[in-house]
Amino acid sequence: MKKIMKKILIDNGHGSNTPGKQSPCGRLREYKYCREIAAEVVGRLVAAGYEAELVVPESADVSLSERCRRVNSVCNRLGAGNVLLVSIHNNAAGCGAWMSARGWEAWTSKGQTRGDLLAEALYESARRRLPAGTKIRTDFTDGDSDKESDFTILKRTACAACLTENMFQDNREDMEYLLSAEGREAIVRLHVEGIIEALRRGV
Ligand SMILES: [Zn+2]
């Protein structure tokens, strides 16, 4: 009998019609940046022999309820235990001005789930791939690195799910890094390698 290959779903935050969600100078738009990263992550996973696809191939925003419906229909078809979801975002500390907060973090739904194991693998690859000195923002109060929240995309999806906040679009240094060739490559690789490591660990 053919073993079911796990399906990796990559979500990219927001859409071309989402207001705000950009660097104060407008050079980085979160919807666009995350779509470029997500497409590259999916492409590399597929090239490496994994089953990966985008949740939102459209460039316009798709509601969170529709995103969750898409994810859960894959879960219903394959079994939630055979699906992993990573939602790719850029962080922001303010609403339109340059801010000082910097760094990388990941979120899971509340409580200990497979999503926490997925997040841990992503944290490990973020520590490895991002430049030395990058602030890795953690919450160890519950014994692991990730922050926990009731984000809809995490809470209302049946599979292992993790949302990454890939540095701050409203911090000048973070934005310059994100837009650099080196920064893009690091963000892509930390996702690809973290996801493959999570699969290796049985998530
Ligand atoms: Zn976002």
mmCIF file of C-alpha atoms and ligand atoms in Angstrom:
data_model
loop_
_atom_site.group_PDB
_atom_site.id
_atom_site.type_symbol
_atom_site.label_atom_id
_atom_site.label_comp_id
_atom_site.label_asym_id
_atom_site.label_seq_id
_atom_site.Cartn_x
_atom_site.Cartn_y
_atom_site.Cartn_z
ATOM 1 C CA MET A 1 0.000 0.000 0.000
ATOM 2 C CA LYS A 2 1.301 3.428 -0.891
ATOM 3 C CA LYS A 3 2.163 5.507 2.147
ATOM 4 C CA ILE A 4 0.347 8.837 2.223
ATOM 5 C CA MET A 5 2.824 11.636 1.707
ATOM 6 C CA LYS A 6 2.266 14.518 4.072
ATOM 7 C CA LYS A 7 0.921 17.659 2.498
ATOM 8 C CA ILE A 8 2.554 20.977 3.289
ATOM 9 C CA LEU A 9 0.280 23.993 2.932
ATOM 10 C CA ILE A 10 1.868 27.431 2.758
ATOM 11 C CA ASP A 11 -0.255 30.464 3.517
ATOM 12 C CA ASN A 12 0.856 33.991 2.655
ATOM 13 C CA GLY A 13 -0.675 36.757 4.714
ATOM 14 C CA HIS A 14 -3.096 39.402 3.477
ATOM 15 C CA GLY A 15 -3.613 40.547 -0.119
ATOM 16 C CA SER A 16 -2.985 43.317 -2.631
ATOM 17 C CA ASN A 17 -6.150 45.051 -1.418
ATOM 18 C CA THR A 18 -5.275 44.910 2.319
ATOM 19 C CA PRO A 19 -4.710 48.457 3.640
ATOM 20 C CA GLY A 20 -1.561 49.210 5.687
ATOM 21 C CA LYS A 21 0.736 46.189 6.100
ATOM 22 C CA GLN A 22 3.786 47.763 4.521
ATOM 23 C CA SER A 23 7.020 49.503 5.442
ATOM 24 C CA PRO A 24 6.614 53.242 6.145
ATOM 25 C CA CYS A 25 8.536 53.970 2.899
ATOM 26 C CA GLY A 26 6.324 51.557 0.911
ATOM 27 C CA ARG A 27 9.234 49.501 -0.420
ATOM 28 C CA LEU A 28 8.139 46.352 1.388
ATOM 29 C CA ARG A 29 4.503 45.344 1.082
ATOM 30 C CA GLU A 30 3.733 42.394 3.306
ATOM 31 C CA TYR A 31 1.272 40.684 0.938
ATOM 32 C CA LYS A 32 3.760 40.823 -1.941
ATOM 33 C CA TYR A 33 6.861 39.894 0.003
ATOM 34 C CA CYS A 34 5.160 36.948 1.670
ATOM 35 C CA ARG A 35 3.763 35.697 -1.640
ATOM 36 C CA GLU A 36 7.235 35.775 -3.177
ATOM 37 C CA ILE A 37 8.706 33.895 -0.211
ATOM 38 C CA ALA A 38 5.797 31.422 -0.103
ATOM 39 C CA ALA A 39 6.043 30.644 -3.823
ATOM 40 C CA GLU A 40 9.774 30.007 -3.483
ATOM 41 C CA VAL A 41 9.269 27.798 -0.406
ATOM 42 C CA VAL A 42 6.641 25.725 -2.222
ATOM 43 C CA GLY A 43 8.836 25.478 -5.329
ATOM 44 C CA ARG A 44 11.836 24.237 -3.379
ATOM 45 C CA LEU A 45 9.825 21.733 -1.349
ATOM 46 C CA VAL A 46 8.275 20.331 -4.531
ATOM 47 C CA ALA A 47 11.710 20.206 -6.194
ATOM 48 C CA ALA A 48 12.961 18.239 -3.181
ATOM 49 C CA GLY A 49 10.154 15.693 -3.635
ATOM 50 C CA TYR A 50 7.622 16.926 -1.078
ATOM 51 C CA GLU A 51 3.963 17.671 -1.662
ATOM 52 C CA ALA A 52 3.509 21.375 -1.070
ATOM 53 C CA GLU A 53 1.028 23.955 -2.264
ATOM 54 C CA LEU A 54 -0.149 27.496 -1.663
ATOM 55 C CA VAL A 55 -3.358 28.092 0.286
ATOM 56 C CA VAL A 56 -3.870 31.456 -1.434
ATOM 57 C CA PRO A 57 -2.525 31.552 -4.990
ATOM 58 C CA GLU A 58 -4.557 34.726 -5.624
ATOM 59 C CA SER A 59 -2.909 38.095 -5.059
ATOM 60 C CA ALA A 60 -6.086 39.695 -3.683
ATOM 61 C CA ASP A 61 -6.887 39.041 -0.040
ATOM 62 C CA VAL A 62 -8.874 35.925 0.796
ATOM 63 C CA SER A 63 -10.832 35.933 4.054
ATOM 64 C CA LEU A 64 -9.533 33.983 7.017
ATOM 65 C CA SER A 65 -12.670 31.841 6.996
ATOM 66 C CA GLU A 66 -12.066 30.882 3.360
ATOM 67 C CA ARG A 67 -8.371 30.199 4.079
ATOM 68 C CA CYS A 68 -9.395 27.902 6.944
ATOM 69 C CA ARG A 69 -12.027 26.229 4.756
ATOM 70 C CA ARG A 70 -9.387 25.458 2.115
ATOM 71 C CA VAL A 71 -6.976 24.047 4.696
ATOM 72 C CA ASN A 72 -9.643 21.982 6.424
ATOM 73 C CA SER A 73 -10.896 20.514 3.150
ATOM 74 C CA VAL A 74 -7.368 19.149 2.571
ATOM 75 C CA CYS A 75 -7.388 17.875 6.181
ATOM 76 C CA ASN A 76 -10.713 16.136 5.577
ATOM 77 C CA ARG A 77 -9.377 14.480 2.446
ATOM 78 C CA LEU A 78 -5.956 13.363 3.758
ATOM 79 C CA GLY A 79 -6.471 13.286 7.526
ATOM 80 C CA ALA A 80 -5.408 16.241 9.675
ATOM 81 C CA GLY A 81 -2.375 14.263 10.884
ATOM 82 C CA ASN A 82 -1.045 14.247 7.331
ATOM 83 C CA VAL A 83 -1.168 18.015 6.844
ATOM 84 C CA LEU A 84 1.144 20.820 7.988
ATOM 85 C CA LEU A 85 0.354 24.511 7.619
ATOM 86 C CA VAL A 86 2.791 27.403 7.790
ATOM 87 C CA SER A 87 1.466 30.955 7.423
ATOM 88 C CA ILE A 88 4.147 33.451 6.378
ATOM 89 C CA HIS A 89 3.972 37.086 7.553
ATOM 90 C CA ASN A 90 6.099 40.132 8.331
ATOM 91 C CA ASN A 91 5.755 41.730 11.731
ATOM 92 C CA ALA A 92 4.956 45.373 12.525
ATOM 93 C CA ALA A 93 5.276 47.225 15.810
ATOM 94 C CA GLY A 94 3.390 50.380 14.902
ATOM 95 C CA CYS A 95 0.988 51.660 12.321
ATOM 96 C CA GLY A 96 2.846 53.711 9.755
ATOM 97 C CA ALA A 97 5.992 55.134 11.398
ATOM 98 C CA TRP A 98 9.455 53.595 11.700
ATOM 99 C CA MET A 99 9.719 51.628 14.944
ATOM 100 C CA SER A 100 12.560 50.085 16.932
ATOM 101 C CA ALA A 101 11.292 46.508 17.472
ATOM 102 C CA ARG A 102 13.178 43.894 15.473
ATOM 103 C CA GLY A 103 13.508 40.161 15.117
ATOM 104 C CA TRP A 104 11.873 36.866 14.186
ATOM 105 C CA GLU A 105 9.156 34.914 15.960
ATOM 106 C CA ALA A 106 6.588 32.177 15.430
ATOM 107 C CA TRP A 107 3.156 31.567 16.834
ATOM 108 C CA THR A 108 1.046 28.488 17.467
ATOM 109 C CA SER A 109 -2.437 27.967 18.845
ATOM 110 C CA LYS A 110 -2.771 27.625 22.620
ATOM 111 C CA GLY A 111 -1.898 24.342 24.289
ATOM 112 C CA GLN A 112 0.593 21.670 23.286
ATOM 113 C CA THR A 113 -0.094 20.408 19.768
ATOM 114 C CA ARG A 114 1.840 19.182 16.720
ATOM 115 C CA GLY A 115 2.021 22.862 15.806
ATOM 116 C CA ASP A 116 4.450 23.386 18.708
ATOM 117 C CA LEU A 117 6.791 20.741 17.279
ATOM 118 C CA LEU A 118 6.579 22.389 13.875
ATOM 119 C CA ALA A 119 7.325 25.796 15.446
ATOM 120 C CA GLU A 120 10.305 24.417 17.365
ATOM 121 C CA ALA A 121 11.878 23.101 14.163
ATOM 122 C CA LEU A 122 11.298 26.498 12.506
ATOM 123 C CA TYR A 123 12.856 28.323 15.470
ATOM 124 C CA GLU A 124 15.911 26.098 15.245
ATOM 125 C CA SER A 125 16.354 26.806 11.551
ATOM 126 C CA ALA A 126 15.734 30.543 12.121
ATOM 127 C CA ARG A 127 18.532 30.591 14.709
ATOM 128 C CA ARG A 128 20.756 28.837 12.183
ATOM 129 C CA ARG A 129 19.852 30.820 9.057
ATOM 130 C CA LEU A 130 19.404 34.406 10.287
ATOM 131 C CA PRO A 131 22.518 36.527 10.889
ATOM 132 C CA ALA A 132 24.210 36.260 14.270
ATOM 133 C CA GLY A 133 22.717 38.852 16.585
ATOM 134 C CA THR A 134 19.216 38.662 15.090
ATOM 135 C CA LYS A 135 16.708 38.884 17.904
ATOM 136 C CA ILE A 136 14.827 35.598 18.139
ATOM 137 C CA ARG A 137 11.670 36.477 20.023
ATOM 138 C CA THR A 138 10.529 33.646 22.260
ATOM 139 C CA ASP A 139 8.106 32.803 25.032
ATOM 140 C CA PHE A 140 9.434 30.001 27.213
ATOM 141 C CA THR A 141 6.698 30.268 29.861
ATOM 142 C CA ASP A 142 5.129 27.073 28.509
ATOM 143 C CA GLY A 143 8.399 25.224 27.978
ATOM 144 C CA ASP A 144 8.984 25.926 24.270
ATOM 145 C CA SER A 145 10.075 28.841 22.089
ATOM 146 C CA ASP A 146 6.883 29.793 20.307
ATOM 147 C CA LYS A 147 4.329 32.400 21.280
ATOM 148 C CA GLU A 148 0.735 31.232 21.524
ATOM 149 C CA SER A 149 -2.378 32.964 20.315
ATOM 150 C CA ASP A 150 -5.886 32.420 19.096
ATOM 151 C CA PHE A 151 -5.093 33.578 15.555
ATOM 152 C CA THR A 152 -7.902 32.265 13.374
ATOM 153 C CA ILE A 153 -5.586 30.556 10.888
ATOM 154 C CA LEU A 154 -4.026 28.598 13.776
ATOM 155 C CA LYS A 155 -7.066 27.940 15.923
ATOM 156 C CA ARG A 156 -9.640 27.075 13.260
ATOM 157 C CA THR A 157 -7.494 24.736 11.192
ATOM 158 C CA ALA A 158 -7.406 21.032 12.051
ATOM 159 C CA CYS A 159 -3.750 20.330 11.199
ATOM 160 C CA ALA A 160 -0.388 21.232 12.736
ATOM 161 C CA ALA A 161 -0.138 24.971 12.160
ATOM 162 C CA CYS A 162 2.423 27.691 12.759
ATOM 163 C CA LEU A 163 2.491 31.377 11.811
ATOM 164 C CA THR A 164 5.896 32.970 11.246
ATOM 165 C CA GLU A 165 6.474 36.710 11.724
ATOM 166 C CA ASN A 166 9.540 37.274 9.613
ATOM 167 C CA MET A 167 11.136 40.363 11.128
ATOM 168 C CA PHE A 168 9.651 43.857 11.191
ATOM 169 C CA GLN A 169 8.555 45.659 8.051
ATOM 170 C CA ASP A 170 8.483 48.911 10.061
ATOM 171 C CA ASN A 171 12.056 48.668 11.274
ATOM 172 C CA ARG A 172 14.556 50.131 8.777
ATOM 173 C CA GLU A 173 17.323 47.599 9.408
ATOM 174 C CA ASP A 174 14.959 44.621 9.336
ATOM 175 C CA MET A 175 13.322 45.894 6.137
ATOM 176 C CA GLU A 176 16.677 46.385 4.400
ATOM 177 C CA TYR A 177 17.678 42.882 5.383
ATOM 178 C CA LEU A 178 14.363 41.350 4.269
ATOM 179 C CA LEU A 179 14.652 43.003 0.853
ATOM 180 C CA SER A 180 18.294 42.011 0.324
ATOM 181 C CA ALA A 181 19.112 38.908 -1.722
ATOM 182 C CA GLU A 182 20.801 37.453 1.342
ATOM 183 C CA GLY A 183 17.773 38.159 3.545
ATOM 184 C CA ARG A 184 15.284 36.654 1.109
ATOM 185 C CA GLU A 185 17.398 33.534 0.793
ATOM 186 C CA ALA A 186 17.654 33.158 4.568
ATOM 187 C CA ILE A 187 13.887 33.553 5.037
ATOM 188 C CA VAL A 188 13.179 30.984 2.304
ATOM 189 C CA ARG A 189 15.718 28.512 3.638
ATOM 190 C CA LEU A 190 14.651 28.753 7.245
ATOM 191 C CA HIS A 191 11.138 27.722 6.183
ATOM 192 C CA VAL A 192 12.205 24.945 3.800
ATOM 193 C CA GLU A 193 14.712 23.452 6.249
ATOM 194 C CA GLY A 194 12.469 23.861 9.302
ATOM 195 C CA ILE A 195 9.561 22.146 7.557
ATOM 196 C CA ILE A 196 11.722 19.251 6.321
ATOM 197 C CA GLU A 197 13.171 18.814 9.810
ATOM 198 C CA ALA A 198 9.666 18.823 11.329
ATOM 199 C CA LEU A 199 8.622 16.101 8.875
ATOM 200 C CA ARG A 200 11.741 14.114 9.746
ATOM 201 C CA ARG A 201 10.681 14.293 13.401
ATOM 202 C CA GLY A 202 7.278 12.897 12.492
ATOM 203 C CA VAL A 203 5.202 16.069 12.812
HETATM 204 ZN ZN ZN B 1 0.654 39.786 8.666
#
